[in-house]
Amino acid sequence: MAGSRKKNKKVIKYRRPMNIGVVFFGFIAVYLIVCVYTFFNSTHISGYEVIAGNLAADYHYTGIALRTEQVFQSEKAGYISYYAREDEKVSVNSAVYTVDESGRMAQALKDSAGELSLSEEDYNQIRSEIAVYMSNASDMNFSEVYDFKTGINATILDLMNQNMIAQLDSAEESGGIFARYNAGTSGVVEYYVDGFENASLESLSSSWFDQEAYERTNLRTEELVGQGEPVYKLITEETWKLVFPLDEEMETYLLDKIRENQKTAEDGTVIQNTTYIKIRMDKDKEELWPSVTVEYREGKAYGVLDFVNSMIRYANDRFLTFEVLIEETRGLKIPKTAVTEKEFFVIDKNYVTTSGSNNNMGVMKQTVGEDGSSQAEFVNCTIYYQDEEYAYVDPKEENFSTSEKLLQSGDMLIRTDSAEYYQVGQTAKLKGVYNINKGYTVFRQIQILYENEEYCIVKEGTSYGLSVYDHIVLNADTVNEDEVIYD
C-alpha cells in the first residue's frame, strides 16, 4: 500500500513545444538591427544626372571716372543762388549762379518762398532721383543715405531757386541787388568737387580706389560763399574714361582680346586695332561698348575703358560699378564634388597607329618570340585623350583573354614610320568623373571649360567623355574605379 502511494506521487513534467512565431520575429528583429547598423556605418553613394547648362560668371568691378573738368570760383563773397540745374548742359554766357552781397536778395527769396510752387516737371525730376536711389540702395552702404538726403535737398533748393529767381529777374534791372555770373564755356554743370578734377592716367595710383578715404564736397549745401571758393564746375568734353583694377582672370581675358585684334604688316610691323568690350552699368542697367586698354603701375594691372558718349548720364558719379559681359560658357554642367583625377601613361603621339579593317587605334609594342627574336605586336589600347604632343593610355587596361596588362612600365613601343623606339613609363593625370550607367564606376575624362565654387561646365562630345543624361557619382571621394554600385 505504501509503495503504491509513493508511486502515485511521481510528477511527470510536460515540455511545451517551441513557439515558431517568437523565433521568426526574433530573427526579423536581429536582421533589422544588422541592416540599420550597416546603413549608418556604410558610405552612401549618390548619383547625379548630367545636364546641359551654362554658368553665368560674375565680373563686377568698380572704376573711377576721369573727365575733362574745370572748376570755377566765386568772384565775390555773399549769398549764392543757382540758375543752372545739375547735370544740365549750358552754353557760353548761360546764367549759372548769382551772388547777393547785401543779403537783401536772399531775404526776398525767403519772403517769396511761400508763394512759390513746384511744377509737375519738377516733381518728376525728384521722383526720378528717388527711383534711381531705391533701385541701387544697399543695407551694406548705409552712408549713401546721407548722400541721397543731401542730393535731394540740393535738388529741391535748386528748383525753388530757379522758380524764385525767375520771378525776381526784374530786381536786377530795378535795383541791382545781386550779381549774375554766366558760364565761361559750354559744358555740363556739376556742383561737387572731390580732388579728381585734374586726375589723369599719368598720375594713376592704387590709392585712388580707397573709397573710405574718398572725400566729396557738395557745393550747394552752403548759403554763404567766400570769394575764391569753388562754386561749380563744368565737364567740357563728351569723351571720358573709366579706370579699374584688374584681377588675374580679367587681365588675361583683356590681353587675349587685345592680341586677337593685332595684325602684322608685310614689313613685320604690328598693327593694333581698337578692342571693344561690352559692359552693363549697375546704376541704370545701360549696356555700353567702350574700347579697352591695359595699363600697369607699380606692378599692378588696370583696365582703361574709353567712352565717346553717355558722359552726361554718369557725370554726377566718380565711382561707377559695372559688369563686364563675357559670353556665357555652355556645355555639360556637373558638380565639382564629382570631379576626380586618374593617372595615365603618357605616350608620344607619333607612336599611335591604327590596324585592321576597323582602323582600331593602338600602339606597336616590341615583344620577344618563342625563338628569342624581337617582334612587333599591335596593342589595341584605349586612347582616352590626345593633345598636341601626347596620347593618354590607361595603365590598368587588360587583355580580355589573358587578363594581362596591355602596357606596363618599361615596355618598348615601335614607331611604324621609322626605327625609333619609345619606352613606356612617363605618367600624368587627367581630370574626370565616375560614370555609373552600367551599374559600376567607369572613369570618364572631362575637359573643364569654366567653373565656379559649386559647378563645372565641361566640353561635350570629347573622346571617352560624358553625354547629356549620363549618370555619374555625385561625390567621387566615396568610390573607387570599377566598384559595383547598388541602388
XYZ file of C-alpha atoms in Angstrom, residues 130-361:
232
model
C 14.330 108.775 -55.644
C 13.688 105.851 -58.004
C 17.356 105.672 -59.018
C 18.429 105.635 -55.366
C 15.886 102.955 -54.417
C 16.974 100.663 -57.259
C 20.605 100.769 -56.076
C 20.126 101.048 -52.295
C 22.049 98.558 -50.177
C 21.990 97.826 -46.443
C 25.745 97.352 -46.671
C 26.312 101.024 -47.630
C 24.161 102.949 -45.174
C 26.303 106.071 -45.583
C 24.762 106.509 -49.031
C 21.533 107.533 -47.276
C 23.175 110.769 -46.191
C 24.492 111.413 -49.687
C 20.984 110.838 -51.023
C 19.474 113.198 -48.440
C 21.972 115.919 -49.320
C 21.383 115.434 -53.023
C 17.573 115.623 -52.730
C 17.755 118.729 -50.536
C 20.056 120.380 -53.035
C 17.777 119.430 -55.929
C 14.693 120.895 -54.226
C 16.608 124.044 -53.298
C 17.864 124.309 -56.861
C 14.350 124.019 -58.304
C 12.912 126.569 -55.866
C 15.749 128.993 -56.513
C 15.183 128.811 -60.249
C 11.468 129.471 -59.812
C 12.039 132.336 -57.373
C 14.820 133.909 -59.384
C 12.664 133.775 -62.485
C 10.072 135.899 -60.635
C 12.712 138.331 -59.357
C 14.617 138.888 -62.601
C 13.203 142.394 -62.644
C 15.026 143.129 -59.386
C 18.331 143.140 -61.251
C 17.038 145.786 -63.627
C 15.293 147.882 -60.968
C 17.711 147.777 -58.069
C 20.770 145.719 -58.969
C 20.751 143.961 -55.578
C 22.602 140.857 -56.838
C 25.245 139.927 -59.436
C 24.635 137.236 -62.021
C 27.503 135.059 -63.318
C 27.469 133.219 -66.631
C 29.308 130.129 -67.842
C 32.692 130.943 -69.321
C 32.456 127.994 -71.720
C 29.977 125.312 -72.719
C 29.711 122.105 -70.718
C 27.733 120.043 -68.229
C 27.231 121.697 -64.833
C 28.135 119.837 -61.637
C 28.035 121.160 -58.073
C 30.597 118.967 -56.324
C 34.398 118.762 -56.049
C 36.455 115.772 -54.902
C 40.054 116.383 -55.939
C 39.897 114.223 -59.081
C 39.128 117.131 -61.414
C 42.687 117.150 -62.774
C 43.415 113.418 -62.418
C 44.876 111.645 -65.471
C 46.307 108.251 -66.390
C 49.814 109.594 -65.830
C 49.059 110.012 -62.108
C 47.188 106.682 -61.748
C 47.695 105.157 -58.293
C 46.226 102.304 -56.260
C 45.281 104.850 -53.554
C 42.584 106.194 -55.878
C 40.408 103.179 -55.179
C 40.306 103.527 -51.385
C 36.677 104.616 -51.140
C 36.884 105.011 -47.358
C 39.404 107.812 -47.858
C 37.376 109.439 -50.643
C 36.028 112.919 -49.816
C 33.369 114.693 -51.825
C 32.140 118.230 -51.165
C 28.636 119.254 -52.228
C 28.835 122.949 -53.188
C 25.110 123.629 -52.933
C 24.688 122.989 -49.214
C 26.002 126.394 -48.093
C 24.053 129.652 -48.448
C 27.146 131.829 -47.981
C 30.191 131.610 -50.222
C 33.568 133.293 -49.835
C 35.488 134.984 -52.595
C 37.703 132.487 -54.417
C 35.820 129.461 -53.132
C 34.659 126.833 -55.672
C 31.007 127.251 -56.659
C 30.572 124.912 -59.637
C 32.435 123.010 -62.316
C 31.923 122.244 -65.983
C 32.639 118.993 -67.794
C 33.705 120.271 -71.182
C 34.353 117.093 -73.214
C 31.981 114.281 -74.175
C 34.787 111.695 -74.137
C 35.711 110.166 -70.775
C 37.476 107.201 -69.204
C 36.685 104.601 -66.564
C 39.738 103.104 -64.818
C 39.509 99.971 -62.641
C 41.911 97.455 -61.003
C 42.203 94.093 -62.767
C 42.273 90.669 -61.180
C 44.374 87.977 -62.848
C 41.445 86.399 -64.703
C 40.186 89.668 -66.195
C 43.727 90.771 -67.042
C 44.235 87.567 -69.049
C 40.860 87.943 -70.749
C 41.502 91.539 -71.824
C 45.048 90.863 -73.018
C 43.802 87.941 -75.112
C 41.094 90.168 -76.615
C 43.666 92.835 -77.427
C 46.017 90.289 -79.050
C 43.176 88.993 -81.196
C 42.916 92.458 -82.724
C 46.606 92.659 -83.616
C 47.682 92.316 -87.225
C 51.159 92.030 -88.659
C 52.006 94.047 -91.764
C 54.213 92.714 -94.553
C 57.217 94.555 -93.118
C 56.698 92.876 -89.743
C 55.133 95.904 -88.054
C 52.426 95.024 -85.521
C 49.212 96.969 -86.118
C 46.937 97.243 -83.096
C 43.281 97.651 -83.944
C 40.865 99.044 -81.369
C 39.430 96.456 -78.994
C 35.902 96.845 -77.646
C 34.131 95.041 -74.805
C 30.531 95.026 -73.657
C 29.657 96.249 -70.150
C 26.487 96.885 -68.145
C 26.307 99.786 -65.700
C 24.823 98.848 -62.321
C 23.347 102.335 -61.868
C 20.826 102.167 -64.710
C 21.477 98.756 -66.357
C 22.581 100.532 -69.530
C 24.757 98.396 -71.853
C 27.727 100.155 -73.447
C 30.605 99.251 -75.794
C 33.765 101.120 -74.719
C 37.202 100.488 -76.147
C 39.678 98.924 -73.723
C 43.401 99.016 -72.994
C 45.531 97.702 -70.120
C 47.861 99.937 -68.092
C 50.463 98.911 -65.490
C 51.501 100.957 -62.462
C 53.814 99.712 -59.706
C 53.339 96.102 -60.801
C 49.532 96.295 -60.785
C 47.276 95.978 -63.821
C 44.430 98.384 -64.575
C 41.757 98.306 -67.235
C 41.038 101.578 -69.031
C 37.663 101.945 -70.735
C 37.285 104.808 -73.205
C 33.825 106.205 -73.971
C 32.768 108.598 -76.703
C 29.242 109.156 -75.369
C 26.988 108.814 -72.286
C 29.132 111.209 -70.260
C 26.191 113.285 -69.029
C 24.371 110.152 -67.821
C 27.087 109.469 -65.205
C 28.525 112.992 -64.736
C 27.440 113.117 -61.086
C 29.321 109.911 -60.160
C 33.029 109.482 -59.555
C 32.878 105.783 -58.664
C 30.883 103.584 -61.025
C 30.170 99.878 -60.580
C 29.697 97.831 -63.735
C 29.747 94.291 -65.077
C 31.912 93.042 -67.930
C 29.616 90.939 -70.097
C 31.502 87.882 -71.260
C 29.827 85.232 -73.386
C 28.316 82.565 -71.127
C 30.135 79.241 -71.247
C 27.827 76.430 -72.341
C 28.409 72.700 -72.086
C 27.655 69.885 -69.644
C 27.005 71.038 -66.094
C 28.324 68.811 -63.292
C 29.021 69.354 -59.552
C 32.656 69.944 -58.576
C 32.337 67.178 -55.981
C 32.029 64.675 -58.840
C 35.446 65.566 -60.286
C 38.395 63.278 -59.594
C 41.796 62.516 -61.148
C 43.342 59.399 -62.612
C 46.909 58.614 -63.599
C 47.655 57.598 -67.201
C 50.642 56.520 -69.251
C 51.791 59.405 -71.435
C 52.898 58.261 -74.880
C 54.412 60.269 -77.702
C 51.568 60.951 -80.113
C 53.698 59.826 -83.081
C 53.637 56.239 -81.788
C 49.847 55.917 -82.001
C 48.721 53.993 -85.076
C 45.736 52.100 -86.472
C 45.243 48.493 -87.522
C 42.644 46.264 -89.115
C 39.644 46.992 -91.285
C 38.015 48.964 -88.481
C 41.099 51.185 -88.050
C 41.381 50.296 -84.391
C 43.682 52.692 -82.563
